Amino acid sequence: MINRISAIPKKKKKKKKKLQEELVSEDKQVVIINNIQPPAHAEPELRTINLYGDISELKGADVVAALLYLENTSHTISQKDPKDPESDQVIVARSIAMMVSTHGGTASDMFSILDIMDMVKERTCDIETFGIGKVMSAGVPILAAGTKGKRKVGRNCRIMLHNVMAGTGGTIFSMENELEEIKWIQERYIETLANYTKLTPSKIKKILKSQKDVYISAEEAIKMGIADEII
């Protein structure tokens, strides 16, 4: 008899324990309900790249990555014209702004940035360039590579052009080989700058013939076609 009485509570304990486990398992279930509506007038996304400092491999990688990311997020749907209820929404490409302030850097990394800028402009959206503080050497073609009409320069910005600077060592054959490569970079730099500006290759060569750093004011940069307006 005692055994029967003692057996009943054990069953109840098991049932109670099972019920508690079920309740705990139910409590662990997480239900996410998203009933928050997005704001009617969201703040515009900041679409600016800051190219500050020397143009190096690391800086080039950062700028190229930023250009590709902003290109992929450039498309947005414009609102209907409130004056025309029958107008449809259209997809527009938002431009990219690039702030340029550099003493220059490596030519190969400059070319990598220029090639991606040209690709983005051709297939997706405009790039607005802003020259501020100093835009020198390898930075000048980058400023000039912005979409024409959207290249701006600070009133107090100093722009500087000079010949390609390089050094080499080794056997005479190695040095001759490297010298040919340096000449190619110089010629390609001149051709690229001429393509983006009002300057001809012969005019650029004449500027560089002085064999010294050539400083250009914001007003002169406008005349040369390096930029379009002063900010």
PDB file of C-alpha atoms in Angstrom:
ATOM      1  CA  MET A   1       0.000   0.000   0.000  1.00  0.00           C
ATOM      2  CA  ILE A   2       2.782   2.368   0.818  1.00  0.00           C
ATOM      3  CA  ASN A   3       4.405   1.438  -2.462  1.00  0.00           C
ATOM      4  CA  ARG A   4       1.222   2.318  -4.391  1.00  0.00           C
ATOM      5  CA  ILE A   5       0.943   5.729  -2.733  1.00  0.00           C
ATOM      6  CA  SER A   6       4.566   6.521  -3.359  1.00  0.00           C
ATOM      7  CA  ALA A   7       4.238   5.513  -7.023  1.00  0.00           C
ATOM      8  CA  ILE A   8       1.535   8.063  -7.796  1.00  0.00           C
ATOM      9  CA  PRO A   9       3.566  11.189  -7.028  1.00  0.00           C
ATOM     10  CA  LYS A  10       6.412   9.885  -9.191  1.00  0.00           C
ATOM     11  CA  LYS A  11       4.144   9.760 -12.232  1.00  0.00           C
ATOM     12  CA  LYS A  12       2.864  13.225 -11.461  1.00  0.00           C
ATOM     13  CA  LYS A  13       6.426  14.498 -11.138  1.00  0.00           C
ATOM     14  CA  LYS A  14       7.285  13.012 -14.528  1.00  0.00           C
ATOM     15  CA  LYS A  15       4.236  14.617 -16.130  1.00  0.00           C
ATOM     16  CA  LYS A  16       4.994  17.917 -14.424  1.00  0.00           C
ATOM     17  CA  LYS A  17       8.627  17.774 -15.566  1.00  0.00           C
ATOM     18  CA  LYS A  18       7.565  16.980 -19.144  1.00  0.00           C
ATOM     19  CA  LEU A  19       5.106  19.890 -19.100  1.00  0.00           C
ATOM     20  CA  GLN A  20       7.830  22.250 -17.840  1.00  0.00           C
ATOM     21  CA  GLU A  21      10.185  21.092 -20.611  1.00  0.00           C
ATOM     22  CA  GLU A  22       7.502  21.788 -23.208  1.00  0.00           C
ATOM     23  CA  LEU A  23       6.908  25.242 -21.785  1.00  0.00           C
ATOM     24  CA  VAL A  24      10.642  25.977 -21.762  1.00  0.00           C
ATOM     25  CA  SER A  25      10.988  24.804 -25.374  1.00  0.00           C
ATOM     26  CA  GLU A  26       8.102  27.058 -26.351  1.00  0.00           C
ATOM     27  CA  ASP A  27       9.735  29.974 -24.530  1.00  0.00           C
ATOM     28  CA  LYS A  28      12.914  29.418 -26.531  1.00  0.00           C
ATOM     29  CA  GLN A  29      11.105  29.966 -29.817  1.00  0.00           C
ATOM     30  CA  VAL A  30      11.859  33.473 -31.087  1.00  0.00           C
ATOM     31  CA  VAL A  31       9.295  35.128 -33.302  1.00  0.00           C
ATOM     32  CA  ILE A  32      10.359  38.318 -35.112  1.00  0.00           C
ATOM     33  CA  ILE A  33       7.576  40.589 -36.247  1.00  0.00           C
ATOM     34  CA  ASN A  34       8.664  43.495 -38.412  1.00  0.00           C
ATOM     35  CA  ASN A  35       5.809  45.933 -38.607  1.00  0.00           C
ATOM     36  CA  ILE A  36       7.964  49.061 -38.634  1.00  0.00           C
ATOM     37  CA  GLN A  37       7.402  51.073 -41.782  1.00  0.00           C
ATOM     38  CA  PRO A  38      10.407  52.779 -43.423  1.00  0.00           C
ATOM     39  CA  PRO A  39      10.436  56.564 -43.192  1.00  0.00           C
ATOM     40  CA  ALA A  40       8.603  58.350 -45.967  1.00  0.00           C
ATOM     41  CA  HIS A  41      11.566  60.623 -46.681  1.00  0.00           C
ATOM     42  CA  ALA A  42      14.780  58.704 -46.026  1.00  0.00           C
ATOM     43  CA  GLU A  43      18.033  60.631 -45.754  1.00  0.00           C
ATOM     44  CA  PRO A  44      20.137  60.445 -48.953  1.00  0.00           C
ATOM     45  CA  GLU A  45      23.022  57.965 -48.842  1.00  0.00           C
ATOM     46  CA  LEU A  46      26.509  59.434 -48.610  1.00  0.00           C
ATOM     47  CA  ARG A  47      28.225  58.491 -51.881  1.00  0.00           C
ATOM     48  CA  THR A  48      31.670  60.051 -51.445  1.00  0.00           C
ATOM     49  CA  ILE A  49      35.177  58.635 -51.793  1.00  0.00           C
ATOM     50  CA  ASN A  50      38.065  60.389 -50.071  1.00  0.00           C
ATOM     51  CA  LEU A  51      41.352  60.040 -51.939  1.00  0.00           C
ATOM     52  CA  TYR A  52      43.660  61.644 -49.388  1.00  0.00           C
ATOM     53  CA  GLY A  53      47.386  61.006 -49.173  1.00  0.00           C
ATOM     54  CA  ASP A  54      49.884  59.218 -51.408  1.00  0.00           C
ATOM     55  CA  ILE A  55      48.530  57.036 -54.205  1.00  0.00           C
ATOM     56  CA  SER A  56      49.868  53.611 -53.238  1.00  0.00           C
ATOM     57  CA  GLU A  57      48.825  50.018 -53.848  1.00  0.00           C
ATOM     58  CA  LEU A  58      46.751  50.014 -50.639  1.00  0.00           C
ATOM     59  CA  LYS A  59      45.139  53.369 -51.438  1.00  0.00           C
ATOM     60  CA  GLY A  60      44.416  52.234 -54.992  1.00  0.00           C
ATOM     61  CA  ALA A  61      42.776  49.044 -53.708  1.00  0.00           C
ATOM     62  CA  ASP A  62      40.553  51.040 -51.335  1.00  0.00           C
ATOM     63  CA  VAL A  63      39.479  53.508 -54.025  1.00  0.00           C
ATOM     64  CA  VAL A  64      38.767  50.790 -56.610  1.00  0.00           C
ATOM     65  CA  ALA A  65      36.714  48.798 -54.080  1.00  0.00           C
ATOM     66  CA  ALA A  66      34.740  51.903 -53.141  1.00  0.00           C
ATOM     67  CA  LEU A  67      34.075  52.758 -56.799  1.00  0.00           C
ATOM     68  CA  LEU A  68      32.775  49.266 -57.553  1.00  0.00           C
ATOM     69  CA  TYR A  69      30.593  49.191 -54.443  1.00  0.00           C
ATOM     70  CA  LEU A  70      29.042  52.595 -55.142  1.00  0.00           C
ATOM     71  CA  GLU A  71      28.544  51.632 -58.775  1.00  0.00           C
ATOM     72  CA  ASN A  72      26.549  48.548 -57.745  1.00  0.00           C
ATOM     73  CA  THR A  73      24.371  50.644 -55.419  1.00  0.00           C
ATOM     74  CA  SER A  74      23.930  53.595 -57.762  1.00  0.00           C
ATOM     75  CA  HIS A  75      20.506  52.773 -59.184  1.00  0.00           C
ATOM     76  CA  THR A  76      17.418  54.125 -57.480  1.00  0.00           C
ATOM     77  CA  ILE A  77      13.754  54.569 -58.419  1.00  0.00           C
ATOM     78  CA  SER A  78      12.676  58.171 -58.768  1.00  0.00           C
ATOM     79  CA  GLN A  79       9.285  59.264 -57.533  1.00  0.00           C
ATOM     80  CA  LYS A  80       6.446  59.985 -59.923  1.00  0.00           C
ATOM     81  CA  ASP A  81       5.994  63.531 -61.110  1.00  0.00           C
ATOM     82  CA  PRO A  82       3.352  65.018 -58.747  1.00  0.00           C
ATOM     83  CA  LYS A  83       2.155  67.274 -61.575  1.00  0.00           C
ATOM     84  CA  ASP A  84       1.583  64.280 -63.842  1.00  0.00           C
ATOM     85  CA  PRO A  85      -0.353  61.461 -62.080  1.00  0.00           C
ATOM     86  CA  GLU A  86       0.026  59.206 -65.116  1.00  0.00           C
ATOM     87  CA  SER A  87       3.814  59.407 -65.144  1.00  0.00           C
ATOM     88  CA  ASP A  88       5.750  56.243 -64.336  1.00  0.00           C
ATOM     89  CA  GLN A  89       8.566  55.767 -61.887  1.00  0.00           C
ATOM     90  CA  VAL A  90      11.940  55.611 -63.585  1.00  0.00           C
ATOM     91  CA  ILE A  91      15.289  54.132 -62.587  1.00  0.00           C
ATOM     92  CA  VAL A  92      18.075  56.711 -62.326  1.00  0.00           C
ATOM     93  CA  ALA A  93      21.784  56.322 -61.546  1.00  0.00           C
ATOM     94  CA  ARG A  94      23.109  58.446 -58.704  1.00  0.00           C
ATOM     95  CA  SER A  95      26.553  59.941 -59.223  1.00  0.00           C
ATOM     96  CA  ILE A  96      29.693  59.272 -57.159  1.00  0.00           C
ATOM     97  CA  ALA A  97      31.678  62.113 -55.572  1.00  0.00           C
ATOM     98  CA  MET A  98      35.452  61.805 -55.186  1.00  0.00           C
ATOM     99  CA  MET A  99      37.509  64.182 -53.042  1.00  0.00           C
ATOM    100  CA  VAL A 100      41.120  64.356 -54.259  1.00  0.00           C
ATOM    101  CA  SER A 101      43.947  65.751 -52.155  1.00  0.00           C
ATOM    102  CA  THR A 102      47.319  64.120 -52.820  1.00  0.00           C
ATOM    103  CA  HIS A 103      50.995  64.777 -53.473  1.00  0.00           C
ATOM    104  CA  GLY A 104      50.922  61.977 -56.063  1.00  0.00           C
ATOM    105  CA  GLY A 105      52.258  58.460 -55.947  1.00  0.00           C
ATOM    106  CA  THR A 106      52.806  55.333 -58.020  1.00  0.00           C
ATOM    107  CA  ALA A 107      51.884  55.558 -61.709  1.00  0.00           C
ATOM    108  CA  SER A 108      50.623  51.955 -61.962  1.00  0.00           C
ATOM    109  CA  ASP A 109      48.177  52.495 -59.085  1.00  0.00           C
ATOM    110  CA  MET A 110      47.076  55.771 -60.663  1.00  0.00           C
ATOM    111  CA  PHE A 111      46.291  53.926 -63.900  1.00  0.00           C
ATOM    112  CA  SER A 112      44.287  51.276 -62.013  1.00  0.00           C
ATOM    113  CA  ILE A 113      42.063  53.997 -60.525  1.00  0.00           C
ATOM    114  CA  LEU A 114      41.684  55.754 -63.887  1.00  0.00           C
ATOM    115  CA  ASP A 115      40.677  52.570 -65.712  1.00  0.00           C
ATOM    116  CA  ILE A 116      37.952  51.793 -63.151  1.00  0.00           C
ATOM    117  CA  MET A 117      36.725  55.401 -63.210  1.00  0.00           C
ATOM    118  CA  ASP A 118      36.377  55.239 -67.001  1.00  0.00           C
ATOM    119  CA  MET A 119      34.553  51.913 -66.764  1.00  0.00           C
ATOM    120  CA  VAL A 120      32.072  53.204 -64.170  1.00  0.00           C
ATOM    121  CA  LYS A 121      31.390  56.389 -66.146  1.00  0.00           C
ATOM    122  CA  GLU A 122      30.833  54.477 -69.364  1.00  0.00           C
ATOM    123  CA  ARG A 123      28.466  51.797 -68.097  1.00  0.00           C
ATOM    124  CA  THR A 124      26.760  53.163 -64.964  1.00  0.00           C
ATOM    125  CA  CYS A 125      26.979  56.677 -63.507  1.00  0.00           C
ATOM    126  CA  ASP A 126      28.791  60.016 -63.421  1.00  0.00           C
ATOM    127  CA  ILE A 127      31.781  60.684 -61.168  1.00  0.00           C
ATOM    128  CA  GLU A 128      32.153  64.166 -59.670  1.00  0.00           C
ATOM    129  CA  THR A 129      35.721  65.035 -58.731  1.00  0.00           C
ATOM    130  CA  PHE A 130      36.743  67.722 -56.228  1.00  0.00           C
ATOM    131  CA  GLY A 131      40.363  68.905 -56.075  1.00  0.00           C
ATOM    132  CA  ILE A 132      41.070  70.368 -52.639  1.00  0.00           C
ATOM    133  CA  GLY A 133      44.256  71.402 -50.840  1.00  0.00           C
ATOM    134  CA  LYS A 134      46.804  69.930 -53.223  1.00  0.00           C
ATOM    135  CA  VAL A 135      46.481  67.840 -56.391  1.00  0.00           C
ATOM    136  CA  MET A 136      49.908  66.912 -57.674  1.00  0.00           C
ATOM    137  CA  SER A 137      51.633  64.508 -60.076  1.00  0.00           C
ATOM    138  CA  ALA A 138      49.562  61.282 -60.290  1.00  0.00           C
ATOM    139  CA  GLY A 139      46.600  63.057 -58.717  1.00  0.00           C
ATOM    140  CA  VAL A 140      46.124  65.476 -61.636  1.00  0.00           C
ATOM    141  CA  PRO A 141      44.780  62.921 -64.167  1.00  0.00           C
ATOM    142  CA  ILE A 142      42.443  61.544 -61.480  1.00  0.00           C
ATOM    143  CA  LEU A 143      40.937  64.992 -60.916  1.00  0.00           C
ATOM    144  CA  ALA A 144      40.659  65.503 -64.685  1.00  0.00           C
ATOM    145  CA  ALA A 145      39.102  62.029 -65.167  1.00  0.00           C
ATOM    146  CA  GLY A 146      35.822  63.057 -63.564  1.00  0.00           C
ATOM    147  CA  THR A 147      32.733  63.486 -65.705  1.00  0.00           C
ATOM    148  CA  LYS A 148      33.154  66.640 -67.789  1.00  0.00           C
ATOM    149  CA  GLY A 149      31.112  69.475 -66.356  1.00  0.00           C
ATOM    150  CA  LYS A 150      31.336  67.921 -62.881  1.00  0.00           C
ATOM    151  CA  ARG A 151      35.022  68.473 -62.091  1.00  0.00           C
ATOM    152  CA  LYS A 152      35.539  71.071 -59.375  1.00  0.00           C
ATOM    153  CA  VAL A 153      38.614  72.551 -57.758  1.00  0.00           C
ATOM    154  CA  GLY A 154      39.069  74.556 -54.565  1.00  0.00           C
ATOM    155  CA  ARG A 155      39.981  78.206 -54.982  1.00  0.00           C
ATOM    156  CA  ASN A 156      43.099  77.685 -52.851  1.00  0.00           C
ATOM    157  CA  CYS A 157      44.045  74.304 -54.282  1.00  0.00           C
ATOM    158  CA  ARG A 158      47.534  73.986 -55.770  1.00  0.00           C
ATOM    159  CA  ILE A 159      47.991  71.722 -58.787  1.00  0.00           C
ATOM    160  CA  MET A 160      51.420  70.503 -59.806  1.00  0.00           C
ATOM    161  CA  LEU A 161      52.796  68.697 -62.856  1.00  0.00           C
ATOM    162  CA  HIS A 162      56.253  67.175 -63.269  1.00  0.00           C
ATOM    163  CA  ASN A 163      58.112  64.470 -65.155  1.00  0.00           C
ATOM    164  CA  VAL A 164      57.952  60.841 -64.074  1.00  0.00           C
ATOM    165  CA  MET A 165      60.474  60.151 -61.315  1.00  0.00           C
ATOM    166  CA  ALA A 166      62.105  56.711 -61.022  1.00  0.00           C
ATOM    167  CA  GLY A 167      65.330  54.933 -60.214  1.00  0.00           C
ATOM    168  CA  THR A 168      66.897  51.626 -61.164  1.00  0.00           C
ATOM    169  CA  GLY A 169      70.012  49.526 -60.660  1.00  0.00           C
ATOM    170  CA  GLY A 170      71.607  46.288 -61.765  1.00  0.00           C
ATOM    171  CA  THR A 171      73.318  45.316 -65.004  1.00  0.00           C
ATOM    172  CA  ILE A 172      73.413  47.693 -67.953  1.00  0.00           C
ATOM    173  CA  PHE A 173      70.885  45.519 -69.738  1.00  0.00           C
ATOM    174  CA  SER A 174      68.470  45.665 -66.792  1.00  0.00           C
ATOM    175  CA  MET A 175      68.822  49.442 -66.552  1.00  0.00           C
ATOM    176  CA  GLU A 176      68.205  49.887 -70.287  1.00  0.00           C
ATOM    177  CA  ASN A 177      65.103  47.722 -69.982  1.00  0.00           C
ATOM    178  CA  GLU A 178      63.800  49.700 -67.004  1.00  0.00           C
ATOM    179  CA  LEU A 179      64.551  52.986 -68.769  1.00  0.00           C
ATOM    180  CA  GLU A 180      62.335  51.919 -71.671  1.00  0.00           C
ATOM    181  CA  GLU A 181      59.531  51.192 -69.208  1.00  0.00           C
ATOM    182  CA  ILE A 182      59.959  54.611 -67.560  1.00  0.00           C
ATOM    183  CA  LYS A 183      59.735  56.271 -70.978  1.00  0.00           C
ATOM    184  CA  TRP A 184      56.524  54.340 -71.699  1.00  0.00           C
ATOM    185  CA  ILE A 185      54.984  55.493 -68.400  1.00  0.00           C
ATOM    186  CA  GLN A 186      55.956  59.102 -69.180  1.00  0.00           C
ATOM    187  CA  GLU A 187      54.377  58.948 -72.645  1.00  0.00           C
ATOM    188  CA  ARG A 188      51.247  57.224 -71.348  1.00  0.00           C
ATOM    189  CA  TYR A 189      50.893  59.800 -68.565  1.00  0.00           C
ATOM    190  CA  ILE A 190      51.030  62.615 -71.134  1.00  0.00           C
ATOM    191  CA  GLU A 191      48.537  60.915 -73.486  1.00  0.00           C
ATOM    192  CA  THR A 192      46.123  60.197 -70.633  1.00  0.00           C
ATOM    193  CA  LEU A 193      46.222  63.757 -69.324  1.00  0.00           C
ATOM    194  CA  ALA A 194      45.700  65.098 -72.851  1.00  0.00           C
ATOM    195  CA  ASN A 195      42.608  62.870 -73.282  1.00  0.00           C
ATOM    196  CA  TYR A 196      40.976  64.305 -70.159  1.00  0.00           C
ATOM    197  CA  THR A 197      41.862  67.979 -70.694  1.00  0.00           C
ATOM    198  CA  LYS A 198      42.133  70.719 -73.308  1.00  0.00           C
ATOM    199  CA  LEU A 199      45.899  70.243 -73.395  1.00  0.00           C
ATOM    200  CA  THR A 200      47.609  68.567 -76.342  1.00  0.00           C
ATOM    201  CA  PRO A 201      50.491  66.104 -75.835  1.00  0.00           C
ATOM    202  CA  SER A 202      52.914  68.656 -77.339  1.00  0.00           C
ATOM    203  CA  LYS A 203      51.681  71.349 -74.940  1.00  0.00           C
ATOM    204  CA  ILE A 204      52.149  69.053 -71.939  1.00  0.00           C
ATOM    205  CA  LYS A 205      55.650  68.126 -73.112  1.00  0.00           C
ATOM    206  CA  LYS A 206      56.457  71.817 -73.390  1.00  0.00           C
ATOM    207  CA  ILE A 207      55.247  72.395 -69.811  1.00  0.00           C
ATOM    208  CA  LEU A 208      57.355  69.479 -68.545  1.00  0.00           C
ATOM    209  CA  LYS A 209      60.426  70.514 -70.542  1.00  0.00           C
ATOM    210  CA  SER A 210      61.424  72.915 -67.779  1.00  0.00           C
ATOM    211  CA  GLN A 211      62.603  69.847 -65.781  1.00  0.00           C
ATOM    212  CA  LYS A 212      61.086  71.254 -62.588  1.00  0.00           C
ATOM    213  CA  ASP A 213      57.807  71.116 -60.708  1.00  0.00           C
ATOM    214  CA  VAL A 214      55.219  73.278 -62.484  1.00  0.00           C
ATOM    215  CA  TYR A 215      52.587  74.740 -60.144  1.00  0.00           C
ATOM    216  CA  ILE A 216      49.150  75.683 -61.480  1.00  0.00           C
ATOM    217  CA  SER A 217      46.451  77.792 -59.852  1.00  0.00           C
ATOM    218  CA  ALA A 218      42.761  76.893 -59.774  1.00  0.00           C
ATOM    219  CA  GLU A 219      42.057  79.518 -62.462  1.00  0.00           C
ATOM    220  CA  GLU A 220      44.767  78.093 -64.730  1.00  0.00           C
ATOM    221  CA  ALA A 221      43.413  74.578 -64.163  1.00  0.00           C
ATOM    222  CA  ILE A 222      40.032  75.720 -65.500  1.00  0.00           C
ATOM    223  CA  LYS A 223      41.662  77.183 -68.640  1.00  0.00           C
ATOM    224  CA  MET A 224      43.613  73.972 -69.217  1.00  0.00           C
ATOM    225  CA  GLY A 225      40.510  71.814 -68.861  1.00  0.00           C
ATOM    226  CA  ILE A 226      41.783  69.962 -65.786  1.00  0.00           C
ATOM    227  CA  ALA A 227      38.650  71.105 -63.948  1.00  0.00           C
ATOM    228  CA  ASP A 228      35.391  72.828 -64.910  1.00  0.00           C
ATOM    229  CA  GLU A 229      34.606  75.196 -62.057  1.00  0.00           C
ATOM    230  CA  ILE A 230      35.971  76.665 -58.841  1.00  0.00           C
ATOM    231  CA  ILE A 231      34.319  75.960 -55.505  1.00  0.00           C
TER     232      ILE A 231
END
